[in-house]
XYZ file of C-alpha atoms in Angstrom:
770
model
C -6.828 -54.537 -48.425
C -9.759 -54.264 -46.387
C -9.988 -53.121 -43.134
C -11.648 -54.633 -40.298
C -13.981 -52.790 -37.236
C -14.414 -54.709 -34.347
C -17.254 -53.086 -32.168
C -15.922 -52.890 -29.343
C -17.446 -54.810 -26.065
C -19.594 -53.177 -23.354
C -18.355 -52.876 -20.026
C -20.067 -54.380 -17.147
C -22.044 -52.194 -14.555
C -19.588 -53.357 -11.796
C -16.332 -52.484 -13.814
C -17.775 -49.123 -14.649
C -18.859 -49.063 -10.874
C -15.506 -50.055 -9.791
C -13.747 -47.944 -11.615
C -15.851 -44.558 -10.675
C -15.288 -46.048 -6.698
C -11.817 -46.110 -7.208
C -11.520 -42.868 -9.064
C -13.014 -41.223 -6.478
C -10.785 -42.741 -3.953
C -7.444 -41.186 -5.904
C -9.736 -37.942 -5.466
C -10.265 -38.197 -1.655
C -6.518 -39.321 -1.201
C -5.459 -36.259 -3.251
C -7.240 -33.528 -1.654
C -6.442 -34.627 1.557
C -2.577 -35.439 0.641
C -2.506 -31.882 -1.080
C -0.265 -29.866 1.148
C -0.383 -26.067 1.966
C 1.052 -23.501 3.754
C -0.633 -22.199 7.234
C 0.153 -19.902 9.721
C -0.782 -21.147 13.307
C -1.357 -18.727 16.176
C -0.303 -20.019 19.132
C -1.754 -18.994 22.969
C 1.830 -18.544 24.082
C 0.239 -18.090 27.790
C -1.218 -21.217 27.844
C 1.947 -23.166 27.334
C 1.848 -26.798 29.186
C 3.999 -27.242 32.282
C 7.131 -29.957 31.182
C 7.874 -27.324 28.251
C 11.026 -25.409 28.705
C 10.769 -23.748 25.780
C 7.462 -22.233 23.638
C 9.841 -23.373 20.655
C 9.376 -27.379 21.746
C 5.550 -26.980 22.512
C 4.883 -25.924 19.151
C 6.440 -28.642 17.155
C 5.030 -30.932 19.708
C 1.231 -29.320 18.723
C 2.461 -30.462 15.311
C 4.353 -33.615 15.454
C 0.559 -34.230 17.658
C -1.250 -33.864 13.785
C 1.480 -34.912 11.358
C 4.842 -36.797 11.368
C 5.933 -35.262 8.603
C 4.859 -32.163 8.471
C 7.718 -29.523 7.774
C 7.842 -25.783 9.892
C 8.801 -23.256 8.180
C 9.248 -20.447 10.802
C 9.206 -19.494 14.112
C 7.292 -16.830 15.229
C 8.599 -14.708 18.474
C 7.448 -11.269 18.088
C 4.776 -10.279 15.084
C 3.031 -12.844 16.411
C 3.380 -15.886 18.506
C 3.229 -19.400 16.575
C 4.866 -20.830 13.652
C 4.016 -21.317 10.370
C 4.024 -25.072 8.591
C 3.266 -27.133 5.511
C -0.194 -28.923 6.249
C -2.592 -30.595 4.511
C -6.358 -29.462 5.457
C -7.120 -32.853 7.410
C -4.443 -31.908 9.621
C -4.688 -28.445 9.627
C -8.131 -28.880 10.946
C -6.926 -31.208 13.455
C -4.965 -28.839 14.688
C -7.087 -26.578 15.323
C -8.746 -28.656 17.494
C -5.350 -29.135 19.479
C -5.349 -26.970 23.217
C -3.433 -23.885 23.086
C -4.138 -23.465 19.530
C -5.496 -19.632 18.638
C -6.246 -20.170 14.839
C -5.074 -21.824 12.192
C -5.174 -19.689 8.748
C -4.385 -20.535 5.597
C -1.417 -18.606 3.415
C -2.463 -15.440 1.277
C -0.645 -13.841 -1.272
C -0.189 -10.400 -1.534
C 0.727 -8.232 -4.270
C 3.001 -4.757 -4.539
C 1.060 -1.516 -5.244
C 3.221 -0.678 -7.570
C 14.143 14.293 -6.788
C 11.130 16.896 -6.929
C 9.186 15.420 -4.617
C 11.313 16.942 -1.689
C 10.496 20.236 -2.628
C 7.491 19.757 -3.830
C 6.775 18.876 0.147
C 8.905 22.006 1.184
C 11.502 20.012 2.436
C 14.491 21.909 1.034
C 13.694 24.934 2.294
C 13.192 24.079 5.372
C 16.151 22.278 6.564
C 16.317 24.075 9.658
C 13.602 23.019 11.248
C 14.095 19.257 11.412
C 16.792 17.793 13.322
C 20.360 17.631 13.363
C 21.927 14.791 11.033
C 23.147 13.025 14.566
C 19.232 12.705 16.090
C 18.400 11.626 12.189
C 21.237 9.277 12.286
C 19.477 6.980 15.600
C 16.213 6.286 13.634
C 15.866 3.296 11.725
C 13.616 2.116 8.705
C 12.795 -1.137 7.841
C 11.742 -1.528 4.533
C 9.628 -5.035 3.836
C 9.761 -5.243 -0.305
C 11.691 -6.975 -3.049
C 14.745 -6.478 -1.845
C 17.621 -4.065 -2.649
C 20.451 -2.968 -4.645
C 23.035 -2.065 -2.678
C 24.920 -0.169 -5.438
C 22.912 2.676 -5.926
C 23.874 5.910 -5.069
C 21.556 6.249 -3.046
C 22.580 4.304 -0.560
C 26.195 6.429 0.064
C 27.095 6.368 3.562
C 29.242 9.562 3.756
C 29.273 11.257 6.524
C 27.664 9.034 8.135
C 28.094 7.880 12.215
C 28.668 4.706 13.994
C 25.602 2.257 13.310
C 23.412 3.303 15.975
C 23.761 0.948 19.507
C 20.662 0.023 19.417
C 20.750 -1.829 16.162
C 20.310 -5.939 16.208
C 19.963 -7.011 12.774
C 22.204 -7.513 10.304
C 23.357 -8.080 6.839
C 22.472 -11.618 5.628
C 24.715 -13.269 2.158
C 23.264 -15.041 -0.619
C 23.089 -15.061 -4.206
C 25.144 -12.148 -5.824
C 25.360 -10.603 -2.240
C 27.264 -10.368 0.802
C 27.658 -8.855 4.183
C 29.641 -6.027 2.433
C 27.031 -5.158 0.663
C 26.157 -3.167 3.669
C 27.396 0.052 5.136
C 26.270 2.857 8.055
C 23.406 3.707 5.582
C 22.037 0.371 4.052
C 23.034 -1.499 7.653
C 21.078 -4.615 7.511
C 18.863 -6.272 4.941
C 17.779 -10.068 5.198
C 15.775 -12.373 2.878
C 12.356 -14.414 3.272
C 11.299 -17.291 0.769
C 10.675 -20.485 2.564
C 6.664 -19.506 2.681
C 6.885 -19.045 -1.201
C 9.389 -21.699 -2.152
C 6.983 -24.082 -0.188
C 4.423 -23.409 -2.392
C 6.006 -22.494 -5.831
C 9.286 -24.588 -5.991
C 12.820 -23.639 -5.634
C 13.837 -20.450 -6.889
C 15.626 -20.065 -9.679
C 18.082 -18.289 -8.970
C 19.855 -18.196 -13.079
C 16.353 -15.213 -12.925
C 15.916 -14.261 -9.447
C 18.534 -13.581 -6.348
C 18.275 -15.799 -3.426
C 19.493 -13.182 -1.216
C 18.616 -9.583 -0.301
C 19.357 -8.478 -3.936
C 16.453 -6.244 -5.386
C 16.197 -7.677 -9.356
C 13.039 -6.054 -9.808
C 13.553 -2.663 -8.820
C 10.740 -1.731 -6.544
C 12.039 -2.588 -3.344
C 14.959 -0.015 -4.125
C 12.755 2.421 -5.447
C 10.340 2.489 -2.492
C 13.746 2.363 0.377
C 15.588 5.481 -1.555
C 12.172 7.391 -1.350
C 11.829 6.830 1.817
C 15.711 7.931 3.196
C 18.035 7.749 -0.196
C 20.817 10.079 0.215
C 21.285 13.223 -1.757
C 22.685 12.201 -5.326
C 23.258 15.176 -7.396
C 22.342 14.868 -11.372
C 20.100 12.011 -11.074
C 17.873 11.586 -14.257
C 15.302 8.899 -15.724
C 16.534 9.243 -19.451
C 17.253 12.755 -19.323
C 14.110 13.529 -17.890
C 13.099 14.791 -14.164
C 16.669 15.828 -13.764
C 18.093 17.530 -10.915
C 18.709 16.291 -7.521
C 17.424 12.986 -6.049
C 16.662 12.716 -2.734
C 14.645 10.521 -0.097
C 12.368 12.216 2.307
C 14.691 11.442 5.453
C 18.091 11.314 3.858
C 20.252 10.986 7.305
C 17.964 7.959 8.656
C 19.060 4.567 8.310
C 17.329 1.938 6.320
C 17.004 -2.216 6.694
C 15.598 -3.945 3.923
C 13.654 -7.055 4.644
C 12.961 -9.184 1.019
C 9.838 -10.827 1.420
C 8.432 -10.510 -2.249
C 9.681 -12.286 -5.245
C 8.803 -13.353 -8.976
C 5.779 -15.327 -7.831
C 4.214 -12.188 -5.168
C 4.450 -11.824 -1.588
C 3.320 -14.591 0.567
C 1.831 -14.028 4.173
C 4.202 -16.171 5.978
C 6.858 -14.521 4.882
C 5.929 -11.134 5.403
C 4.872 -12.086 8.964
C 8.839 -13.707 9.055
C 10.051 -10.331 7.906
C 8.090 -8.489 10.095
C 9.219 -10.862 13.141
C 12.853 -10.139 12.536
C 12.276 -6.127 12.116
C 10.759 -5.964 15.311
C 14.039 -7.586 16.756
C 16.194 -6.081 14.793
C 14.821 -2.537 16.988
C 13.675 -0.475 13.791
C 11.595 2.382 14.270
C 9.295 2.905 10.950
C 8.302 -0.062 8.436
C 7.494 0.538 5.342
C 5.025 -1.816 3.491
C 4.514 -1.066 -0.021
C 2.169 -4.289 -0.328
C -0.835 -5.486 0.394
C -4.206 -7.983 -1.033
C -7.525 -8.728 0.441
C -9.130 -7.561 3.569
C -9.804 -9.654 6.128
C -10.824 -9.212 10.026
C -7.964 -8.116 11.660
C -7.641 -11.084 13.332
C -7.043 -13.392 10.661
C -4.815 -10.564 8.852
C -1.447 -11.072 8.745
C 0.026 -7.418 7.988
C -2.077 -5.929 10.816
C -1.577 -8.723 13.304
C 2.180 -7.885 12.587
C 1.678 -4.440 12.469
C 0.247 -4.216 16.176
C 3.029 -6.044 17.653
C 5.343 -3.202 16.313
C 3.030 -0.531 17.297
C 3.456 -2.174 20.708
C 7.113 -1.841 20.668
C 6.819 1.743 19.328
C 7.122 1.396 15.312
C 5.077 3.548 13.417
C 4.064 0.956 10.315
C 3.353 2.549 7.322
C 1.241 0.861 4.441
C 0.257 1.533 1.039
C -3.733 2.198 0.571
C -3.714 0.113 -2.672
C -4.152 0.656 -6.518
C -7.787 -0.280 -6.605
C -9.321 3.166 -7.146
C -11.612 5.245 -8.172
C -13.887 2.048 -6.971
C -15.058 2.749 -3.239
C -14.151 0.106 -0.706
C -11.290 -0.457 -2.467
C -8.775 -0.226 0.151
C -6.136 -2.302 1.777
C -4.142 -2.165 5.148
C -7.271 -0.291 7.058
C -6.587 -1.492 10.454
C -6.618 1.362 13.052
C -2.922 0.772 14.104
C -1.687 1.449 10.566
C -1.240 4.450 8.690
C -3.113 4.021 5.446
C -1.596 6.290 2.474
C -2.940 7.470 -0.644
C -1.521 8.840 -3.321
C -1.430 12.218 -4.965
C 0.418 14.299 -7.778
C 3.649 16.061 -8.214
C 3.671 19.584 -9.877
C 5.667 18.002 -12.598
C 4.888 16.156 -16.068
C 6.506 15.247 -18.568
C 4.021 16.073 -21.770
C 4.362 14.634 -25.228
C 1.797 15.550 -27.563
C -0.043 13.505 -30.810
C -0.299 15.944 -33.620
C -2.832 14.739 -36.120
C -3.326 15.072 -39.621
C -6.239 17.394 -39.760
C -3.926 19.714 -37.843
C -5.100 19.154 -33.892
C -2.944 18.923 -31.262
C -3.402 16.860 -28.606
C -1.660 16.568 -24.878
C 0.136 13.158 -23.456
C 2.784 12.279 -21.463
C 5.838 10.005 -21.883
C 9.406 8.934 -21.065
C 10.332 7.980 -23.964
C 14.064 8.414 -24.915
C 15.243 6.539 -27.877
C 17.785 7.577 -31.235
C 14.860 7.586 -33.364
C 12.155 10.124 -33.396
C 8.865 11.009 -35.499
C 9.889 13.827 -37.103
C 7.226 13.444 -39.937
C 3.513 12.639 -40.202
C 3.051 8.643 -40.410
C 0.002 6.591 -41.044
C -2.152 6.132 -38.313
C -4.516 3.068 -37.228
C -6.526 1.914 -34.322
C -5.156 -1.308 -32.970
C -8.694 -2.566 -33.020
C -9.059 -2.250 -36.676
C -5.544 -3.941 -37.313
C -6.535 -7.517 -35.267
C -8.250 -10.280 -36.217
C -9.141 -10.393 -32.381
C -12.235 -9.283 -30.343
C -9.502 -7.913 -27.903
C -7.224 -6.482 -30.220
C -7.634 -2.795 -29.488
C -6.003 -3.909 -25.782
C -2.500 -4.429 -28.118
C -1.920 -7.840 -26.375
C 0.919 -9.950 -27.035
C 0.141 -11.785 -31.005
C -3.269 -9.867 -31.550
C -1.957 -7.533 -33.985
C -1.946 -8.364 -37.311
C 1.973 -6.867 -38.463
C 1.092 -5.972 -42.435
C -1.563 -3.731 -40.660
C 0.916 -1.821 -38.318
C 4.403 -1.507 -39.949
C 5.288 1.642 -40.342
C 2.146 3.026 -38.575
C 1.939 5.143 -35.258
C -1.020 2.971 -33.454
C -3.431 4.005 -30.739
C -3.988 1.057 -28.273
C -6.578 0.808 -25.250
C -5.152 1.008 -21.719
C -6.501 -2.160 -20.006
C -5.789 -5.832 -19.380
C -1.825 -6.067 -19.841
C 1.161 -3.553 -18.112
C 1.086 -0.058 -20.473
C 4.618 -0.460 -21.300
C 3.721 -4.154 -22.951
C 1.370 -2.619 -25.546
C 4.449 -0.743 -26.774
C 6.746 -3.446 -27.186
C 3.676 -5.319 -28.329
C 3.635 -2.948 -30.949
C 7.088 -2.779 -31.615
C 7.129 -6.442 -32.471
C 4.948 -5.938 -35.077
C 6.503 -3.515 -36.850
C 4.787 -0.553 -35.946
C 6.671 2.781 -35.354
C 4.810 4.769 -32.927
C 2.314 4.017 -29.880
C -0.774 6.209 -28.573
C -1.715 4.728 -25.924
C -5.505 5.905 -24.633
C -7.159 5.844 -21.020
C -10.625 4.044 -20.979
C -13.708 4.964 -18.467
C -11.584 2.799 -15.751
C -8.829 5.624 -15.531
C -10.232 8.912 -16.952
C -8.135 11.613 -18.184
C -5.478 10.604 -15.215
C -1.881 10.790 -17.160
C 0.973 8.608 -16.003
C 4.101 8.477 -18.039
C 6.182 5.813 -18.860
C 9.521 4.751 -20.390
C 8.284 3.303 -22.924
C 10.418 1.277 -25.676
C 8.925 2.599 -28.443
C 8.202 6.134 -29.523
C 4.719 6.866 -27.734
C 2.609 8.949 -25.769
C -0.591 8.616 -23.208
C -3.536 10.550 -23.296
C -6.609 10.809 -21.228
C -10.114 9.098 -22.170
C -11.375 12.491 -23.057
C -8.672 13.139 -25.178
C -8.307 9.425 -27.159
C -12.461 9.176 -27.625
C -11.427 12.594 -29.545
C -8.659 11.394 -31.300
C -10.525 7.984 -32.569
C -13.368 9.952 -34.251
C -10.738 11.596 -36.535
C -9.338 7.493 -36.945
C -13.079 6.739 -38.233
C -13.845 9.553 -39.908
C -10.017 10.571 -41.994
C -9.826 7.903 -44.567
C -6.277 8.535 -44.972
C -5.447 9.527 -41.208
C -1.860 10.700 -40.188
C -0.161 11.569 -36.752
C 3.102 12.485 -35.129
C 4.071 12.467 -31.915
C 6.392 15.171 -30.372
C 7.826 14.927 -27.022
C 8.737 18.466 -24.534
C 10.835 16.925 -21.793
C 10.128 17.983 -18.355
C 7.581 20.703 -16.846
C 6.950 21.517 -13.643
C 4.684 24.091 -11.993
C 2.041 22.220 -13.780
C -1.760 23.349 -11.562
C -3.789 22.050 -9.956
C -1.302 19.868 -7.643
C -1.733 17.937 -5.886
C -4.599 16.012 -7.075
C -6.059 12.719 -6.010
C -4.784 10.053 -8.664
C -7.539 7.720 -9.604
C -5.411 4.609 -8.932
C -5.804 5.487 -5.731
C -7.803 3.118 -3.393
C -11.119 5.048 -2.100
C -12.813 4.383 1.084
C -15.616 3.363 2.813
C -13.479 1.488 4.873
C -14.619 -2.090 4.463
C -13.906 -3.871 7.441
C -14.526 -1.561 9.872
C -16.663 1.767 8.044
C -16.425 3.876 11.106
C -13.115 4.441 10.811
C -11.944 6.774 8.230
C -9.031 5.737 5.100
C -6.830 6.346 3.749
C -5.493 8.775 6.538
C -3.731 10.265 4.693
C -1.963 10.760 0.540
C 1.131 11.534 -0.582
C 3.070 12.139 -3.853
C 2.586 8.685 -5.917
C 2.523 9.667 -9.555
C 5.109 9.836 -11.622
C 8.063 9.302 -8.515
C 11.741 9.461 -8.931
C 13.914 7.133 -7.171
C 16.897 4.763 -7.501
C 16.470 1.357 -9.535
C 17.873 -2.026 -9.756
C 20.550 -2.362 -12.188
C 19.236 -6.057 -13.267
C 16.429 -4.919 -14.853
C 15.125 -1.884 -17.217
C 12.915 0.886 -16.848
C 9.866 -1.243 -18.049
C 10.686 -4.168 -16.130
C 9.838 -6.170 -19.254
C 12.214 -8.454 -20.210
C 13.304 -7.047 -23.688
C 13.910 -3.966 -22.395
C 17.695 -4.361 -22.023
C 18.809 -0.658 -20.963
C 19.897 -0.172 -17.698
C 19.252 3.281 -15.063
C 20.066 4.044 -12.096
C 16.807 5.813 -11.188
C 13.372 5.089 -12.303
C 10.056 6.952 -12.685
C 7.112 4.974 -11.735
C 3.823 5.451 -9.873
C 1.594 3.901 -7.374
C 0.705 3.821 -3.648
C 3.682 1.880 -3.496
C 4.951 5.139 -3.883
C 3.258 7.451 -1.523
C 3.887 5.104 1.304
C 7.547 5.289 1.482
C 7.338 8.771 1.524
C 5.176 8.651 4.522
C 7.498 6.278 6.146
C 10.288 9.128 5.596
C 8.298 11.718 7.585
C 7.677 9.667 9.852
C 11.231 9.315 10.607
C 11.847 12.886 10.236
C 9.551 13.510 13.267
C 10.491 10.791 15.318
C 13.876 12.144 14.256
C 12.530 15.282 16.147
C 10.270 13.971 18.804
C 11.957 10.560 19.577
C 9.555 9.893 22.599
C 6.611 10.555 20.442
C 3.899 7.068 19.891
C 3.032 5.635 16.398
C -0.162 7.001 17.104
C 1.427 10.558 17.813
C 3.212 10.904 14.772
C 0.290 9.910 12.784
C -1.867 12.529 14.130
C 0.678 14.817 13.678
C 1.033 13.946 10.077
C -2.743 13.945 9.679
C -3.911 17.286 11.521
C -1.998 19.398 9.871
C -2.823 18.524 6.351
C -3.903 20.445 3.513
C -7.599 20.215 1.936
C -6.623 23.511 0.573
C -4.554 24.818 -2.306
C -2.197 28.006 -1.576
C -4.194 30.116 -3.436
C -7.516 28.758 -2.629
C -9.771 26.142 -3.958
C -10.469 23.342 -2.817
C -8.296 19.603 -3.207
C -9.356 18.203 -6.274
C -9.921 14.374 -7.788
C -8.708 13.654 -11.040
C -11.098 11.288 -11.804
C -14.524 13.757 -11.724
C -12.366 17.339 -11.481
C -14.202 18.371 -8.587
C -13.306 18.405 -4.948
C -11.979 15.002 -3.957
C -13.630 14.206 0.254
C -12.006 12.720 3.187
C -13.240 8.762 1.337
C -10.359 9.722 -1.205
C -7.809 12.054 0.730
C -8.570 11.178 4.126
C -7.200 14.073 6.311
C -5.807 16.228 2.658
C -2.269 15.464 1.859
C 0.805 15.588 3.922
C 2.473 18.959 4.861
C 5.675 17.882 6.947
C 6.769 21.167 8.052
C 3.492 21.400 9.572
C 3.732 18.253 11.110
C 6.768 19.266 13.387
C 4.967 20.931 14.899
C 1.153 20.529 15.304
C 0.609 21.948 18.723
C -1.680 19.368 20.164
C -2.313 15.009 18.970
C -4.585 12.704 19.578
C -2.477 9.992 21.145
C -3.355 5.853 21.786
C -1.966 2.852 23.621
C -2.046 -0.739 22.538
C -5.129 -1.184 24.826
C -6.898 1.404 23.787
C -6.817 -0.690 20.579
C -8.157 -3.802 22.129
C -10.746 -1.765 23.395
C -11.956 -0.919 19.771
C -11.639 -4.901 19.149
C -14.076 -4.991 21.839
C -16.500 -2.690 20.938
C -16.279 -5.053 17.754
C -18.014 -7.834 19.635
C -14.603 -9.967 18.895
C -14.268 -13.111 20.810
C -11.060 -13.218 23.593
C -9.535 -15.776 21.253
C -9.530 -13.275 18.245
C -7.921 -10.625 20.509
C -5.471 -12.882 21.338
C -4.570 -13.607 18.046
C -3.606 -9.582 17.813
C -2.216 -8.721 20.797
C -0.725 -12.248 21.406
C -2.016 -12.206 25.354
C -4.743 -12.818 27.011
C -6.834 -10.058 27.064
C -10.794 -9.634 28.291
C -13.416 -6.960 27.705
C -14.965 -5.877 30.625
C -18.387 -7.003 30.903
C -19.695 -3.760 32.858
C -18.208 -1.639 30.465
C -19.664 -0.398 27.492
C -17.211 0.029 24.275
C -17.990 1.827 21.204
C -15.712 2.104 18.366
C -16.821 6.000 18.197
C -14.758 6.497 21.474
C -11.648 5.148 19.793
C -9.010 8.384 19.469
C -8.473 8.425 16.317
C -7.980 11.681 14.598
C -10.824 11.711 12.136
C -14.476 11.128 11.889
C -16.100 8.262 10.092
C -19.940 8.666 11.235
C -22.226 6.044 10.342
C -25.880 6.137 10.878
C -27.932 3.013 10.312
C -31.098 3.883 7.982
C -33.154 1.493 10.551
C -31.979 3.944 13.177
C -33.238 7.337 11.423
C -36.107 5.686 10.156
C -37.179 4.794 13.548
C -36.415 7.646 15.608
C -39.857 9.481 17.593
C -37.945 12.590 17.672
C -37.654 12.915 14.035
C -34.020 12.699 13.890
C -31.284 11.185 15.638
C -27.560 11.322 17.284
C -24.245 9.611 17.419
C -21.819 10.845 20.026
C -18.015 10.400 19.696
C -15.305 11.095 22.531
C -11.927 12.526 21.856
C -9.068 13.310 24.050
C -6.705 15.614 22.692
C -2.398 15.377 24.247
C -0.602 19.200 24.412
C 2.894 18.369 22.412
C 3.788 22.224 22.156
C 3.607 25.945 24.288
C 0.504 26.624 26.564
C -2.752 28.036 24.613
C -6.641 28.075 24.562
C -7.974 26.491 21.851
C -11.013 27.063 19.904
C -13.335 24.715 17.894
C -14.810 25.772 14.854
C -17.016 23.164 12.646
C -16.768 23.705 8.870
C -19.630 22.287 7.174
C -21.419 23.047 3.982
C -23.913 21.063 4.499
C -26.681 21.778 7.005
C -28.591 17.517 6.793
C -26.526 17.088 10.143
C -25.956 19.090 13.022
C -22.393 18.895 14.655
C -21.949 20.129 17.677
C -18.667 19.894 19.970
C -18.504 20.600 23.467
C -16.809 22.190 25.298
C -15.786 24.710 22.640
C -12.731 26.127 24.458
C -9.538 23.721 25.503
C -7.146 25.584 27.904
C -3.702 23.801 28.022
C -1.079 25.235 30.495
C 1.627 22.341 30.360
C 3.698 19.876 28.179
C 1.416 16.344 27.868
C -1.762 18.082 29.597
C -4.799 15.833 28.051
C -8.108 17.476 27.576
C -11.419 15.886 26.012
C -14.182 16.657 24.519
C -17.136 15.216 22.916
C -18.954 15.663 19.160
C -22.579 14.768 18.753
C -23.701 14.346 15.463
C -27.566 14.830 14.897
C -29.200 14.018 11.447
C -33.136 14.246 10.390
C -34.686 10.725 10.350
C -35.034 10.234 6.842
C -31.774 9.460 5.619
C -29.261 11.041 3.320
C -29.087 9.645 -0.274
C -25.531 11.566 -0.413
C -22.607 11.510 2.209
C -22.226 14.667 3.886
C -18.446 15.702 4.885
C -16.908 18.494 7.559
C -13.859 19.405 9.050
C -13.377 19.853 13.098
C -10.471 22.083 13.560
C -9.260 23.412 17.111
C -6.644 26.613 16.552
C -4.719 28.718 19.546
C -3.790 31.186 16.482
C -1.314 29.175 15.813
C -1.688 26.361 15.015
C -4.442 24.793 13.717
C -5.668 20.636 14.462
C -7.417 19.584 11.773
C -10.048 16.416 11.644
C -11.666 15.520 8.441
C -15.354 14.724 8.809
C -17.420 11.773 6.747
C -20.714 10.911 7.495
C -23.108 8.177 5.456
C -26.256 6.044 6.202
C -26.141 2.536 5.885
């Protein structure tokens, strides 16, 4: 049988062009009809007559551009406006409607993911802090992945009635009812409309459409901030002792805004909106995303509204360190928190066949132990993949790793997943080696396989052994929990660093707090690694990140709010910053784990938090909402842009000269433009900053001291003495920074300290050239 082959007929040019035209129309149609979420900021004061309620006006504005658009949320507190699902064409048309300030696309944010109270001095300093009755009136709101209400950290034994100021509620949903709340956990809400409209309905078989925390992150952060005392807490026997939050007598309200697919800005704003209306006193957000101008940043806008209501907002700085300009949440009305280490470690040693031992860390706890030397292999030599050294799923050859300890390089996929990959391939253990990106920083994990993490230097030494010995062997020795590690704290390598990429003249982060290997409450729905194949269940977990350092400061802010209920958010932040330390008790500057050298204000901000000292700071740098609006004027924001942040009309006085240097911030970021220094006829140039101090302690006379290891920039403070005779009295001073005309190639750091002999009010100074 012979196969026939017919030549295809050529399509006419007209047919081809017609098809291309139709395809173009289809593409155009899809592009114009595809919908996304937008947040619409409204000028509420411009509501036309004839509308009885602003929500009717919002709905009318939306219907004017679309008859089918879905309104997701109406915002009344965090912003004035609403969230809706629109096409790009509808969004553009809405932007041109009267009374519309801005139409911003939805953004996705990510989470910044026992021993601590003792390390901070809270265990021996209870007498310094207010009685539980006063603290019981303070409410901390946590925006995160929800809550596991059965955690012992939410025990309400000994708590009095819920504060009369509380206006929130405990919402029911999947696996959660109002009965899950109590006098400790007084509120729980969830917000998923933005998430579901983007990624589809929540699969309730995989995550709870309710305030319940199936992830663990939210339970960890909320119990870090306010957890009740739990005796005999530990993770698999590690870090055993009493677990407690920073403000054990404070109440907590949880707002679930983060889901498996991320944290969406419309949901975050809805959470902030409700938290403000519910009357929380402190807000804690361990999440962040890409930086935007303040009038386009949902967290910054919502935080401004909270600040106006007297709510301190604490946010994580991000885990993108040690790269410079890597910070999140940098608005000056937000307290931005970086991460440092504790004096506790979990050593696990690698013992090699050549007799050498190397230190690492691990939280592994299993039935099997590596009691003998085993064959040892580098993952890159046990894979056919170019990225085999990273131990990613499916990259290891089982025949090459079975029964062996495998050395994997850190990077790309989660650390704990690498151990799972080794286990799946038949490996007996893992050594996880840092690369240059993480240096010698060690973070412990509850691995599913006998494993330890080692620093870059150690990893390189072990790799030399692997390549030089024809039959390399190794074993891992687990040593449990060790305390008293020195030096501590040190700035964590992952902690995001300054300068501030939005406003370089505002020094960020503000402060650092414990964020490495933190023990706190955990969900009952996931194992300590969070991996699907981890069937272990624990009441407490040890994890790391600025997500962990942020709730430390949130809880400490609650302590200060309980002790000083009349203090503003700025005053509380000032107290935490000006009493922070940058020198160890036995001398020596705070270190950066990446370099092993002294850290800088771009790494640690004002320093490491010291809550006992913060309780009695002597003086504070206070700020009001209009001070921040004047700051926006100094940034040359338009009236519309300022209105988007302030939620009300605000005009910059044309007769007034605004300067970022006049914002009454507790730190100094001095930026000399290169063209200014180079063109100065006098051979030098100067920048002047103005500050005002408020007395919150007894009468006293404070004298200034400028500490600067460099003579390249002259720092002059006038006057040099400030005398305070009464509480809340204010005194101002100026600081003049003078630099040579030739710009420096290195940043200059200093400190300005005011002291009356009892109090030291300290401010970091970072001087740079752009």
